[in-house]
Coordinates of C-alpha atoms in Angstrom, one line a residue:
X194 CA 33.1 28.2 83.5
X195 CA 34.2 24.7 82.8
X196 CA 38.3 23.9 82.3
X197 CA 39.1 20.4 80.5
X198 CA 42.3 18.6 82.5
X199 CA 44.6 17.8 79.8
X200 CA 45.3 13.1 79.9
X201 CA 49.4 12.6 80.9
X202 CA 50.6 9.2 80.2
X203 CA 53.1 7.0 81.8
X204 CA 52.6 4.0 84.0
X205 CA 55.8 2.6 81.8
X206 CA 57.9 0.0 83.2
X207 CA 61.2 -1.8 81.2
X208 CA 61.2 -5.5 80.9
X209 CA 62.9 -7.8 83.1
X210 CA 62.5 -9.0 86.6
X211 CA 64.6 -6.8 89.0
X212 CA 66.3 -8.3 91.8
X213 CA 67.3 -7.1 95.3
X214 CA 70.1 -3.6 95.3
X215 CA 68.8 -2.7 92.0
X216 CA 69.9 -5.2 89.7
X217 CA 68.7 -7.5 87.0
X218 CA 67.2 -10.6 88.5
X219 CA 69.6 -12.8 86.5
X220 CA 72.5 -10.9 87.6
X221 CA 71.4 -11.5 91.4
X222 CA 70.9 -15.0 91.4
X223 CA 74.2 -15.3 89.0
X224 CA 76.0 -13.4 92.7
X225 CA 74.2 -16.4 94.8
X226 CA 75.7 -18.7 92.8
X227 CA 78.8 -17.3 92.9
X228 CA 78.6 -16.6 96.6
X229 CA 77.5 -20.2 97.4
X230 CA 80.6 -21.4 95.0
X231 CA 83.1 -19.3 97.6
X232 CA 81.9 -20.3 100.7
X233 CA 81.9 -24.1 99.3
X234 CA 85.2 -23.3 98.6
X235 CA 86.6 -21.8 101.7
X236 CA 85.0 -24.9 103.6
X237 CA 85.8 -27.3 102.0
X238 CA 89.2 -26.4 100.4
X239 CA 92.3 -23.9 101.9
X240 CA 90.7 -20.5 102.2
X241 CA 93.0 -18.9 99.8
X242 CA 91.1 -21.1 97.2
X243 CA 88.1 -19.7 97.9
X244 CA 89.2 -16.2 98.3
X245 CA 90.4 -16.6 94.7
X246 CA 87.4 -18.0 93.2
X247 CA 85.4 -15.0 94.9
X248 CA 87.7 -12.6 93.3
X249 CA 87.8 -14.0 90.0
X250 CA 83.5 -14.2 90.0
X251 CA 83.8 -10.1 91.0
X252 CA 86.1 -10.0 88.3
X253 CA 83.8 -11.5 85.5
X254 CA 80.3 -9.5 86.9
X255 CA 81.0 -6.7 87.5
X256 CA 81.6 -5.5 84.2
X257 CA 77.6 -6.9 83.7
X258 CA 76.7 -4.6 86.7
X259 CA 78.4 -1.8 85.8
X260 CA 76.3 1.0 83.6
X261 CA 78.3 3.0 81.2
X262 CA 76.7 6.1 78.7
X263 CA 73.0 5.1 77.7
X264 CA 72.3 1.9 80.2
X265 CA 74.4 -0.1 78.1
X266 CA 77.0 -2.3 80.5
X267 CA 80.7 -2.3 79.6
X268 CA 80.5 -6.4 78.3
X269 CA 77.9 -4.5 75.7
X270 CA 79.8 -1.6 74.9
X271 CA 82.9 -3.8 74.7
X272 CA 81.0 -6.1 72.8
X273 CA 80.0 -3.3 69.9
X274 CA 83.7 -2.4 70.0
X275 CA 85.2 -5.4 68.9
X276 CA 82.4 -6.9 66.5
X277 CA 83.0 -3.7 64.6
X278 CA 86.8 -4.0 65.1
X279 CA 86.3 -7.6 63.5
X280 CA 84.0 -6.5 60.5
X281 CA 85.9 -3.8 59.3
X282 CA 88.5 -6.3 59.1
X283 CA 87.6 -8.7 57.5
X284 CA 85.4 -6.2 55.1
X285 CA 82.2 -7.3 56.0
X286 CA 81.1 -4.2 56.8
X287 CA 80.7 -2.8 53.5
X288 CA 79.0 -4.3 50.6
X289 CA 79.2 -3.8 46.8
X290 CA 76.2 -5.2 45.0
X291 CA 75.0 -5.5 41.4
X292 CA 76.3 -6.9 38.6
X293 CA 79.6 -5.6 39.3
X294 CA 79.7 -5.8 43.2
X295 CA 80.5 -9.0 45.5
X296 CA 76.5 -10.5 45.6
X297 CA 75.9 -14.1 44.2
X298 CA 73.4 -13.5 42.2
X299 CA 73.7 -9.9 41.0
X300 CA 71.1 -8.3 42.1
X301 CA 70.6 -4.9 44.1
X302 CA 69.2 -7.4 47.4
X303 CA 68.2 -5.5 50.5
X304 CA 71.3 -6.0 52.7
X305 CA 71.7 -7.5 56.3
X306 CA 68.9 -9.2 57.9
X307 CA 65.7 -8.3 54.9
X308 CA 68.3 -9.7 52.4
X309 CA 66.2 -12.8 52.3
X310 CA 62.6 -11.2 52.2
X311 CA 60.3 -11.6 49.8
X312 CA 57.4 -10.0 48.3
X313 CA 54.2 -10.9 46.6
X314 CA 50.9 -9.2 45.8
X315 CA 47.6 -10.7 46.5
X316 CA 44.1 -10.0 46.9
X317 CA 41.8 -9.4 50.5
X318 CA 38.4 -11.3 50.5
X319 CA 37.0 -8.1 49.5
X320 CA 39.0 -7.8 46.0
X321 CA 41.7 -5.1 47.6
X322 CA 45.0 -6.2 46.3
X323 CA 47.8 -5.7 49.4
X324 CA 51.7 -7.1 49.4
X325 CA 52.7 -9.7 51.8
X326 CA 56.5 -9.1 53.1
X327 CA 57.9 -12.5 54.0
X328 CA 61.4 -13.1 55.9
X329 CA 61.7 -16.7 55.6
X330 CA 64.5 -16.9 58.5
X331 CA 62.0 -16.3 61.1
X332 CA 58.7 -17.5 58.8
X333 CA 57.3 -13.8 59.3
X334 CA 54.6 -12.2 56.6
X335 CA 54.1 -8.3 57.3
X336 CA 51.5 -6.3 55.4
X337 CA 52.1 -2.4 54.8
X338 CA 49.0 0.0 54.8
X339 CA 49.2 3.6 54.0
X340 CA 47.2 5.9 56.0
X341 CA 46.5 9.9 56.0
X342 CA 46.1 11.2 58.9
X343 CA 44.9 14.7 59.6
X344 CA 46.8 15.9 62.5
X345 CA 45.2 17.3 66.0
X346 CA 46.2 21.1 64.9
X347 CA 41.9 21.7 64.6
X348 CA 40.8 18.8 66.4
X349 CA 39.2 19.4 69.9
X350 CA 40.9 17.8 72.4
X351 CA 38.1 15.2 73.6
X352 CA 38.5 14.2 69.7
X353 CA 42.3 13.9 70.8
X354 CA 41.7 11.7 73.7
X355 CA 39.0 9.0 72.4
X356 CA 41.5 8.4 69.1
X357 CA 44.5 8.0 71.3
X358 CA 42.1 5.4 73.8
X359 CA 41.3 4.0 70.3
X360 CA 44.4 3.5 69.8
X361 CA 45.1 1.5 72.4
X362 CA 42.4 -0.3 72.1
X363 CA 43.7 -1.2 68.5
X364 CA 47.0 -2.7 69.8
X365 CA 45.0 -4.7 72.6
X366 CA 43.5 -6.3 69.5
X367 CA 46.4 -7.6 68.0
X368 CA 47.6 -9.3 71.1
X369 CA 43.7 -11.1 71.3
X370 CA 44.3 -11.9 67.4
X371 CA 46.3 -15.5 66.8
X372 CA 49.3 -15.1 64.9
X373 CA 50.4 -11.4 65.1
X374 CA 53.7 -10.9 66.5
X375 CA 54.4 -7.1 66.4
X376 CA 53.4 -4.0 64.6
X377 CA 54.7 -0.5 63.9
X378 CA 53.9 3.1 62.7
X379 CA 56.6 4.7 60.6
X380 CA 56.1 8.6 60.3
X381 CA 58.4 9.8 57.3
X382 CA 59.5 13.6 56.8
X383 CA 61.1 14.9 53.7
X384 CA 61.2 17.9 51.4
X385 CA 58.5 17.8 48.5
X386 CA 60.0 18.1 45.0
X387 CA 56.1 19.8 43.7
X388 CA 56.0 17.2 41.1
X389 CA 52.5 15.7 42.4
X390 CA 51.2 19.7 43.3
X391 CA 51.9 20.5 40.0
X392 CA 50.2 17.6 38.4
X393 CA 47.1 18.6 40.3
X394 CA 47.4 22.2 39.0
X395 CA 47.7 21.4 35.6
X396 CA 45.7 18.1 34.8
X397 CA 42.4 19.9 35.0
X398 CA 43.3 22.5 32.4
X399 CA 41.6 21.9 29.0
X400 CA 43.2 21.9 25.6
X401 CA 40.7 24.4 24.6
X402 CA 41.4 26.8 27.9
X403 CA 42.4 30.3 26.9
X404 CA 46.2 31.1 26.6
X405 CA 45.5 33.8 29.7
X406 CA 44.7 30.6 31.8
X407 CA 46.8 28.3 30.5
X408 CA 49.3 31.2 31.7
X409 CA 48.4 31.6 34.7
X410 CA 47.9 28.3 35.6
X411 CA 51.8 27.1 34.6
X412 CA 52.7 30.2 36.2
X413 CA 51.0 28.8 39.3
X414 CA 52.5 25.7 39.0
X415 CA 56.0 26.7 38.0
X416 CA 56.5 27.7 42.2
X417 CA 53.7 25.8 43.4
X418 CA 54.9 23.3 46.4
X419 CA 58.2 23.3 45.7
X420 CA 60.4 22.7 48.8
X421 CA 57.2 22.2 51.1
X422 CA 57.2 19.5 53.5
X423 CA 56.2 16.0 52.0
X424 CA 54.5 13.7 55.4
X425 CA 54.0 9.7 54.8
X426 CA 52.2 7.3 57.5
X427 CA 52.7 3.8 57.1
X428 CA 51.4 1.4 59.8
X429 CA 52.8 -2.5 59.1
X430 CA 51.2 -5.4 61.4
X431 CA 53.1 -8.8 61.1
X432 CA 52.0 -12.3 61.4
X433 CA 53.6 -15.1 62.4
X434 CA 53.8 -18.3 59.6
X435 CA 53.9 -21.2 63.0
X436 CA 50.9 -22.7 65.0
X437 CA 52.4 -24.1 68.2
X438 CA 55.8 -24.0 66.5
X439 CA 55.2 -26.1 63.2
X440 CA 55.6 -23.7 59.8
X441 CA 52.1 -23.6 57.6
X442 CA 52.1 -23.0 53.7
X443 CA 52.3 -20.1 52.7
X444 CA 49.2 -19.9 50.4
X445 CA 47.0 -20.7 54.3
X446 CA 49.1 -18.4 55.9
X447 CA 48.0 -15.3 53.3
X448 CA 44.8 -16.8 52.9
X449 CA 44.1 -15.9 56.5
X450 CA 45.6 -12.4 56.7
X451 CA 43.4 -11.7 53.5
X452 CA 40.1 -12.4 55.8
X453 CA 41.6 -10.3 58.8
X454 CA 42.8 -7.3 57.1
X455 CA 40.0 -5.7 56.0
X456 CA 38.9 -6.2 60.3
X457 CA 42.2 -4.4 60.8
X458 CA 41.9 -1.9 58.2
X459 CA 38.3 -0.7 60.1
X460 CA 39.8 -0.9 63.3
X461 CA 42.0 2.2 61.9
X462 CA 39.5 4.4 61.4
X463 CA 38.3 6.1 64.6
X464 CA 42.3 6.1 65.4
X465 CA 43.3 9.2 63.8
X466 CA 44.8 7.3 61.1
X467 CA 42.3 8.7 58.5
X468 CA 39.3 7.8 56.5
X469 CA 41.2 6.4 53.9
X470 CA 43.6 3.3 54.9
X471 CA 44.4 1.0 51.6
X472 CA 47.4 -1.8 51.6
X473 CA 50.4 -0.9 49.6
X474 CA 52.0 -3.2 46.8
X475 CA 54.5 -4.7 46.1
X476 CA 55.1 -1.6 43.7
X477 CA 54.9 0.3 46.3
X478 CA 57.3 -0.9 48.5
X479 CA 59.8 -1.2 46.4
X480 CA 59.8 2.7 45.3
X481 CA 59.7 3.7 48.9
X482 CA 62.7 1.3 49.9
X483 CA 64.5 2.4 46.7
X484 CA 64.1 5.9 47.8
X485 CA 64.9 5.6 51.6
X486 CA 68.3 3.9 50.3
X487 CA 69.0 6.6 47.8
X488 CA 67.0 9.9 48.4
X489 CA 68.6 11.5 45.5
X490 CA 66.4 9.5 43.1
X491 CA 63.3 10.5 45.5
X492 CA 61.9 13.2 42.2
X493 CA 62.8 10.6 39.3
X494 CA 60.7 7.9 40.9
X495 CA 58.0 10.2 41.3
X496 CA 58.1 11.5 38.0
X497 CA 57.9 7.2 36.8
X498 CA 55.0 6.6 39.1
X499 CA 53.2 9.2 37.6
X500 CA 53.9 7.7 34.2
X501 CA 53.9 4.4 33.7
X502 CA 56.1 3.5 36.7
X503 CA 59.2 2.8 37.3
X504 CA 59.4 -1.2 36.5
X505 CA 61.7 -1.5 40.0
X506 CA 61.3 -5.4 41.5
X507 CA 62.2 -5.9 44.9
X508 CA 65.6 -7.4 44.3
X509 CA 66.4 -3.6 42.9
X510 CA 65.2 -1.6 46.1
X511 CA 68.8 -2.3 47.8
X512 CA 71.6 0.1 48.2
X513 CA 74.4 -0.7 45.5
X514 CA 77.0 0.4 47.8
X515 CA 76.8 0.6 51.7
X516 CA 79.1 1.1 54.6
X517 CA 78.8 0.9 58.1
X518 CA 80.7 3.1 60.3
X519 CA 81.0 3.5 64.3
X520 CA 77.9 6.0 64.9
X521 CA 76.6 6.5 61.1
X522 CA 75.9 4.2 57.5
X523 CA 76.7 5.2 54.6
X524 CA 74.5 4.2 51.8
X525 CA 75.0 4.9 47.9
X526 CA 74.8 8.7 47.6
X527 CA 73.5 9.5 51.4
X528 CA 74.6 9.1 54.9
X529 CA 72.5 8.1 57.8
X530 CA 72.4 8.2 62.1
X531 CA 70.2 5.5 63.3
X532 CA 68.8 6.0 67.1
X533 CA 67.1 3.8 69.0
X534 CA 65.1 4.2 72.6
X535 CA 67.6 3.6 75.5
X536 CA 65.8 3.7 78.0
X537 CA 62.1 4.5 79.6
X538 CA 60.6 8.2 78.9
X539 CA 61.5 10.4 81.7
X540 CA 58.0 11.3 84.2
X541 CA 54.9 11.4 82.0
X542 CA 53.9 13.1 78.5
X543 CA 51.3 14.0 76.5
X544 CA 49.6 13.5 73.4
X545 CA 51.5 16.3 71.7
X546 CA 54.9 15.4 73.1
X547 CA 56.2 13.8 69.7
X548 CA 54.8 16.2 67.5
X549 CA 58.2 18.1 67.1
X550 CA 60.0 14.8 66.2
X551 CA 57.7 14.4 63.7
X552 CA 58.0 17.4 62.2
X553 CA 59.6 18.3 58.9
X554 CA 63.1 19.8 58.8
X555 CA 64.7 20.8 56.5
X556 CA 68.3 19.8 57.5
X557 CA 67.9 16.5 56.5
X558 CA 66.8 15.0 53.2
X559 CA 64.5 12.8 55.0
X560 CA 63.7 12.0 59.0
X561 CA 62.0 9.0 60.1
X562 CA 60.3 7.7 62.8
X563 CA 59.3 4.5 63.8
X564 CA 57.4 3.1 66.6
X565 CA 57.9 -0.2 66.9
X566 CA 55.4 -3.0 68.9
X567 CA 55.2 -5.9 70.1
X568 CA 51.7 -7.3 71.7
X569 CA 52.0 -9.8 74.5
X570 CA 49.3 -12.2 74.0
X571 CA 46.2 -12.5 76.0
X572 CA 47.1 -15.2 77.1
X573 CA 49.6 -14.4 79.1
X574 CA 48.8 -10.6 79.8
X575 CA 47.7 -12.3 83.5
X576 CA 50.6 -14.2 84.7
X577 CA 53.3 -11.4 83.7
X578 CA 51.3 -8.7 85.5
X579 CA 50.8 -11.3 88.3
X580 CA 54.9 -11.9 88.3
X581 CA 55.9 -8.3 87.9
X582 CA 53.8 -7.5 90.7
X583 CA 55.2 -9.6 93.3
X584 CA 58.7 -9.0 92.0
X585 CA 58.0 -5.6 92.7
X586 CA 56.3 -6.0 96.5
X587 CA 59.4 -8.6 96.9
X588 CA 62.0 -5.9 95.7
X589 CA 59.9 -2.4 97.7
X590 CA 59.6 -4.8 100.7
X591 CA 63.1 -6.2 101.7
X592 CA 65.3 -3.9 100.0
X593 CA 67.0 -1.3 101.8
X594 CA 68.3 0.9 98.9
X595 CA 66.3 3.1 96.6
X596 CA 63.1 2.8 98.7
X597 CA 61.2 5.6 97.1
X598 CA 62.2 3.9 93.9
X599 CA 61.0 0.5 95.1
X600 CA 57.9 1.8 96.2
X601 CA 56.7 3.7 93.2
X602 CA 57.3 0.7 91.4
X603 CA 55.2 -1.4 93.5
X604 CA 52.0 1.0 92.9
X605 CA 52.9 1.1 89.3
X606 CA 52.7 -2.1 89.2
X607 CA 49.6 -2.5 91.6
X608 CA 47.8 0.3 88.7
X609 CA 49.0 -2.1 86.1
X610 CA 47.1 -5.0 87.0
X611 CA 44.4 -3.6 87.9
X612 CA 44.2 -2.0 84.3
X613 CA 44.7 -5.5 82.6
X614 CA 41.6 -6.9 84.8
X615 CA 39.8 -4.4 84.0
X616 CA 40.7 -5.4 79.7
X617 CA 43.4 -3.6 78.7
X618 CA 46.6 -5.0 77.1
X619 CA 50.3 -5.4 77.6
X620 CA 52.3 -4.3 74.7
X621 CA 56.4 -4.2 74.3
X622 CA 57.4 -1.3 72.5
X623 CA 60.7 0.8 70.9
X624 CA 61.5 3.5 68.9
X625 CA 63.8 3.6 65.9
X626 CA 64.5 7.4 64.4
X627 CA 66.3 7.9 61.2
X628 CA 68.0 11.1 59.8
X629 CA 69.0 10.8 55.9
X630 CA 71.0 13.7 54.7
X631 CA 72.9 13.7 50.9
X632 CA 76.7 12.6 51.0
X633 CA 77.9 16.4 49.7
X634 CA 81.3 15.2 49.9
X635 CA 81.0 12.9 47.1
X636 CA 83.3 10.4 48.5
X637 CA 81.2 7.3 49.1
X638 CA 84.0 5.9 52.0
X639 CA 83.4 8.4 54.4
X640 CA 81.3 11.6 55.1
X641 CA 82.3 14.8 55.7
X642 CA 81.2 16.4 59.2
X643 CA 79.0 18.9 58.0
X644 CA 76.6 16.5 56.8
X645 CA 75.6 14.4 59.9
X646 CA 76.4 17.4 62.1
X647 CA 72.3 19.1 61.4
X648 CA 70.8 15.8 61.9
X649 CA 73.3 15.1 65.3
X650 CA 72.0 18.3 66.6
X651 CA 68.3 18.1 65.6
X652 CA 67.6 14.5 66.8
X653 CA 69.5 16.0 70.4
X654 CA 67.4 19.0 70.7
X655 CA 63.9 17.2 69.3
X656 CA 64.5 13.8 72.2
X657 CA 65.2 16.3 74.6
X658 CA 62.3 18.3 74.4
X659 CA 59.8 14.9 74.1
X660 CA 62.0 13.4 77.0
X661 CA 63.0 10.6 75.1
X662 CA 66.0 8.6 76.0
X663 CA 68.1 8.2 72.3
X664 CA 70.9 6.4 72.0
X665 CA 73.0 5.8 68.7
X666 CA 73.2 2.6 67.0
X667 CA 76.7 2.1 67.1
X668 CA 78.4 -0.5 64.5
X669 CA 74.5 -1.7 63.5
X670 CA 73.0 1.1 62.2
X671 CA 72.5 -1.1 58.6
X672 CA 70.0 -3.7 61.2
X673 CA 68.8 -0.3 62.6
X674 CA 67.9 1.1 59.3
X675 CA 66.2 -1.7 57.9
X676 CA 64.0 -1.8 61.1
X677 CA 62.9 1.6 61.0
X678 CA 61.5 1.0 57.1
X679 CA 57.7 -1.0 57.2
X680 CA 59.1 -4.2 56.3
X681 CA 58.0 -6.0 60.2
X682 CA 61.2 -6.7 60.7
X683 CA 60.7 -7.8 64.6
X684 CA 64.5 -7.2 65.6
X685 CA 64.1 -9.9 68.8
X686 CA 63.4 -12.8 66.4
X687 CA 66.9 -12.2 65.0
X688 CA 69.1 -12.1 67.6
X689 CA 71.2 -15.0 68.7
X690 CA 69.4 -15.7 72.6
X691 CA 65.9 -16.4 70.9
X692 CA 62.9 -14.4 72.0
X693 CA 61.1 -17.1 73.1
X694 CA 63.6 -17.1 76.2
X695 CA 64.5 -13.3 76.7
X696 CA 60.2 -13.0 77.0
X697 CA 59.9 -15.7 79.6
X698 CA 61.8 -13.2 81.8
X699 CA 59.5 -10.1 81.2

C-alpha cells in the first residue's frame, strides 16, 4: 500500500536587506550615521552638543523603528492619517463625474491613478483580436485574457502538483521574456442573476416544439440558476513601452505583444487555467469595469451583451460618484473594503489553502481576489540571490538577538539559491482582496454598518484560515480598488520613491 505525501510551500522571504538587531538595512546604517554625527560632536564640540544631537536622531528614528498594528511604522500610520486629514479637506477625496460632476471633459473617466488609461483593440499574428490597456504615465500596455478553469475538486492530486510546477514555470517565463514588468490573476465571485442559464435552456427550443415542451422548458428556466454562484478568471500580463529607458511607438510596442501572446496564451494550458484561454476586448473590459464600479447594473449589462451590447466606451466604465473613507470607498450605489497582504504567510501551505477565499459568498455582491506579480529579470535573479545570501550569513553570523530567526533565514536563503541555479525564477508578489456589497442605506455619503460588517467578518475568518496576513487599505482603497481589477496597474511604478530605486535594495 502506497501513500502520496501531500507538496507544502514556503521558502518566502520579504524584500529588503536586513541589518544587524532586526532592522531594515537602511535604517541601520541611517543609526551609524547618526552615531558617528554624536561622537564627532562630543569631540569636537562641548559634550552637551553632542548629547543633544544624539537625542534629537533617537527622536526622529525611532518612530521608523517602531512597528505598530500590521508592520506598518508609526511615520506610515501617521502618514495615512494626515494625507487623509488633508483630502477630506480640501475635497479631494470624493469625485463627482459626468456631465454634471467636477471632470473636464465630462466623461465617466476611471478615477485615481487608471484615469489616464487607454484602450484599443487589435489583432495577434494569428487573427485573434485582444485589447491593449495603456497608462501613459508610466508607458505600460497590459493585455486581459479570460480563462476557465476547472477546479481540483476531481483532479488527482499528481494532476494538482505538475499544474501548480507549471505554473511556476509560467512566471519564470515572464521574467526570461524582455519587456514584461508584472502580471496578475484576478479570481471574481458574485451571485448569478440566471440570465445566461436561461438563455441556454431556451435557445434550443424550436418554434414548432409542442406546447408540453415549450412548458416545461420555461418552467425549467423560470428557476433555473438563479442566485447560484457566478466564478470569472482573468489573468493580465503587462509590458513595459521602454528599451533601456527610451519610450517606443506605440504601434512597435503592440506589434510585438501580438507575436508573443499567442506563446503566452499556450503556455496557459497545462496550468490549470483551461483549454480555452482567449484575450478580452476592449468591450469587454469596459462591461466588467462598469460592473465592478456599480454591481447593481451587473443583470442589465448582461441582458445588452446578450443583445446587441451595451455601446459602453471606456471613458463610461468609471464610477459617477465616489468617496473614500478611512477603512472603506464608496462608489455610486455600493461600498467596498480593500485589503492588501501585510505581511509574509505564516509557516507553509498548500495548494488548497486559498480555495475558501475564493469561494462564493453570498454576503457580498461580489468578492475579489487578486494576485498580483512582479518577475525579477533573469538577469538579475543571480546577483539578488547572491546579495540576500550573504546579507543573511552576515545577519545569522554576528548578531546576537533572534538567532533561531537568523539562522533559518540563512538556510532559506542557502535553498533559494540553490533553486535559482538549478533554473527557477524570482518573482515579487502581493495580494489585493475586494468585498463589494450594495449601499442599502441609500445615502451615497456614508454607509450604514450593516453593510460592510458581512464582508469585515468574512475576509477575517477566510485570511485566517489560509494564514494570510490582511491588512486594510486605509485612506487608499480608490488606488487599491483599481489594482485589484485586470487593468496591470503595477502599484510600484506609481509611487513617489521610483521602483527602479526601492528594487536595487531587494
Amino acid at each position: 500500500m502506497s501513500t502520496t505525501t501531500r507538496i507544502r510551500y514556503g521558502n518566502l522571504t520579504a524584500p529588503g536587506m536586513q541589518g544587524l538587531f532586526g532592522i531594515p538595512l537602511p535604517l541601520f546604517l541611517a543609526s551609524l550615521a547618526a552615531l558617528v554625527i554624536t561622537l564627532f560632536l562630543f569631540v569636537l564640540a562641548e559634550w552637551w552638543v553632542g548629547l543633544l544631537a544624539g537625542v534629537v536622531c533617537a527622536v526622529l528614528m525611532a518612530p521608523a523603528a517602531i512597528r505598530v498594528r500590521h508592520g506598518r511604522t508609526l511615520y506610515q500610520r501617521l502618514g495615512l492619517g494626515l494625507a487623509g486629514r488633508r483630502a477630506r479637506a480640501s475635497g479631494a477625496n470624493r469625485l463627482v463625474a459626468g456631465p454634471a460632476g467636477r471632470t473636464a471633459d465630462g466623461t465617466f473617466r476611471l478615477p485615481g491613478i487608471a484615469a489616464q488609461s487607454e484602450v484599443s483593440d487589435h489583432l495577434t499574428a494569428f487573427g485573434l483580436p485582444f485589447a491593449v490597456v495603456r497608462i501613459p504615465s508610466t508607458d505600460h500596455y497590459s493585455v486581459v485574457l479570460e480563462a476557465h478553469p476547472t477546479g481540483n475538486d476531481v483532479v488527482d492530486q499528481q494532476v494538482v502538483d505538475s499544474q501548480v510546477a507549471q505554473w511556476a514555470a509560467w512566471l519564470t517565463l515572464l521574467g526570461q521574456e524582455d519587456g514584461i514588468v508584472g502580471a496578475s490573476v484576478t479570481v471574481e465571485t458574485s451571485v448569478d442573476s440566471g440570465l445566461r442559464l436561461r438563455r441556454s435552456v431556451l435557445t434550443p427550443v424550436h418554434d414548432e416544439a409542442s406546447e408540453f415542451g415549450k412548458a416545461v422548458a420555461g418552467e425549467v428556466a423560470g428557476g433555473f440558476g438563479a442566485s447560484m454562484p457566478a466564478i470569472s478568471t482573468r489573468v493580465t500580463i503587462t509590458f513595459s513601452g521602454k528599451v533601456e529607458g527610451k519610450s517606443r511607438p506605440k504601434a512597435a510596442v503592440v506589434e510585438d505583444i501580438a507575436n508573443r501572446l499567442p506563446e503566452l496564451m499556450d503556455g496557459l494550458g497545462a496550468t490549470g487555467a483551461g483549454s480555452h484561454v482567449r484575450p478580452s476586448t476592449s468591450q469587454d473590459l469596459t462591461d466588467y469595469v462598469r460592473t465592478a464600479y456599480d454591481p447593481s447594473v451587473a443583470a442589465d449589462i448582461e441582458r445588452a451583451r446578450a443583445g446587441e451590447g451595451t455601446g459602453l466606451s471606456w471613458h463610461d466604465a468609471g464610477p459617477a460618484f465616489h468617496e473614500v473613507a478611512f477603512d472603506h470607498y464608496l462608489h455610486d450605489r455600493a461600498v467596498s473594503m480593500v485589503w492588501t497582504l501585510g505581511g509574509l504567510p505564516r509557516g507553509t501551505f498548500y495548494d488548497t489553502s486559498l480555495k475558501q477565499m475564493l469561494s462564493p459568498d453570498k454576503r457580498v455582491a461580489r468578492k475579489r481576489v487578486t494576485l498580483l506579480y512582479r518577475p525579477i529579470p533573469a538577469s538579475r535573479t543571480s546577483s539578488v540571490v547572491d546579495r540576500r545570501e550573504r546579507n543573511a550569513t552576515m545577519v545569522s553570523t554576528t548578531g546576537r538577538t533572534k538567532r533561531g530567526a537568523n539562522t533559518a533565514a540563512a538556510r532559506a536563503s542557502q535553498q533559494t539559491a540553490d533553486e535559482e541555479a538549478a533554473g527557477a525564477g524570482l518573482v515579487l508578489f502581493g495580494m489585493v482582496v475586494t468585498a463589494t456589497a450594495l449601499n442599502s442605506s441609500g445615502d451615497l455619503s456614508r454607509a450604514t454598518a450593516e453593510d460592510l460588517k458581512g464582508a469585515r467578518q468574512m475576509i477575517t475568518s477566510q485570511s485566517a484560515k489560509a494564514r494570510l496576513r490582511l491588512r486594510v487599505a486605509l485612506n487608499s482603497s480608490d488606488s487599491a480598488f483599481v489594482a485589484g481589477l485586470p487593468l496591470g496597474i503595477v502599484l510600484p511604478e506609481h509611487t513617489r520613491v521610483p521602483a527602479s530605486l526601492t528594487d536595487g535594495l531587494i
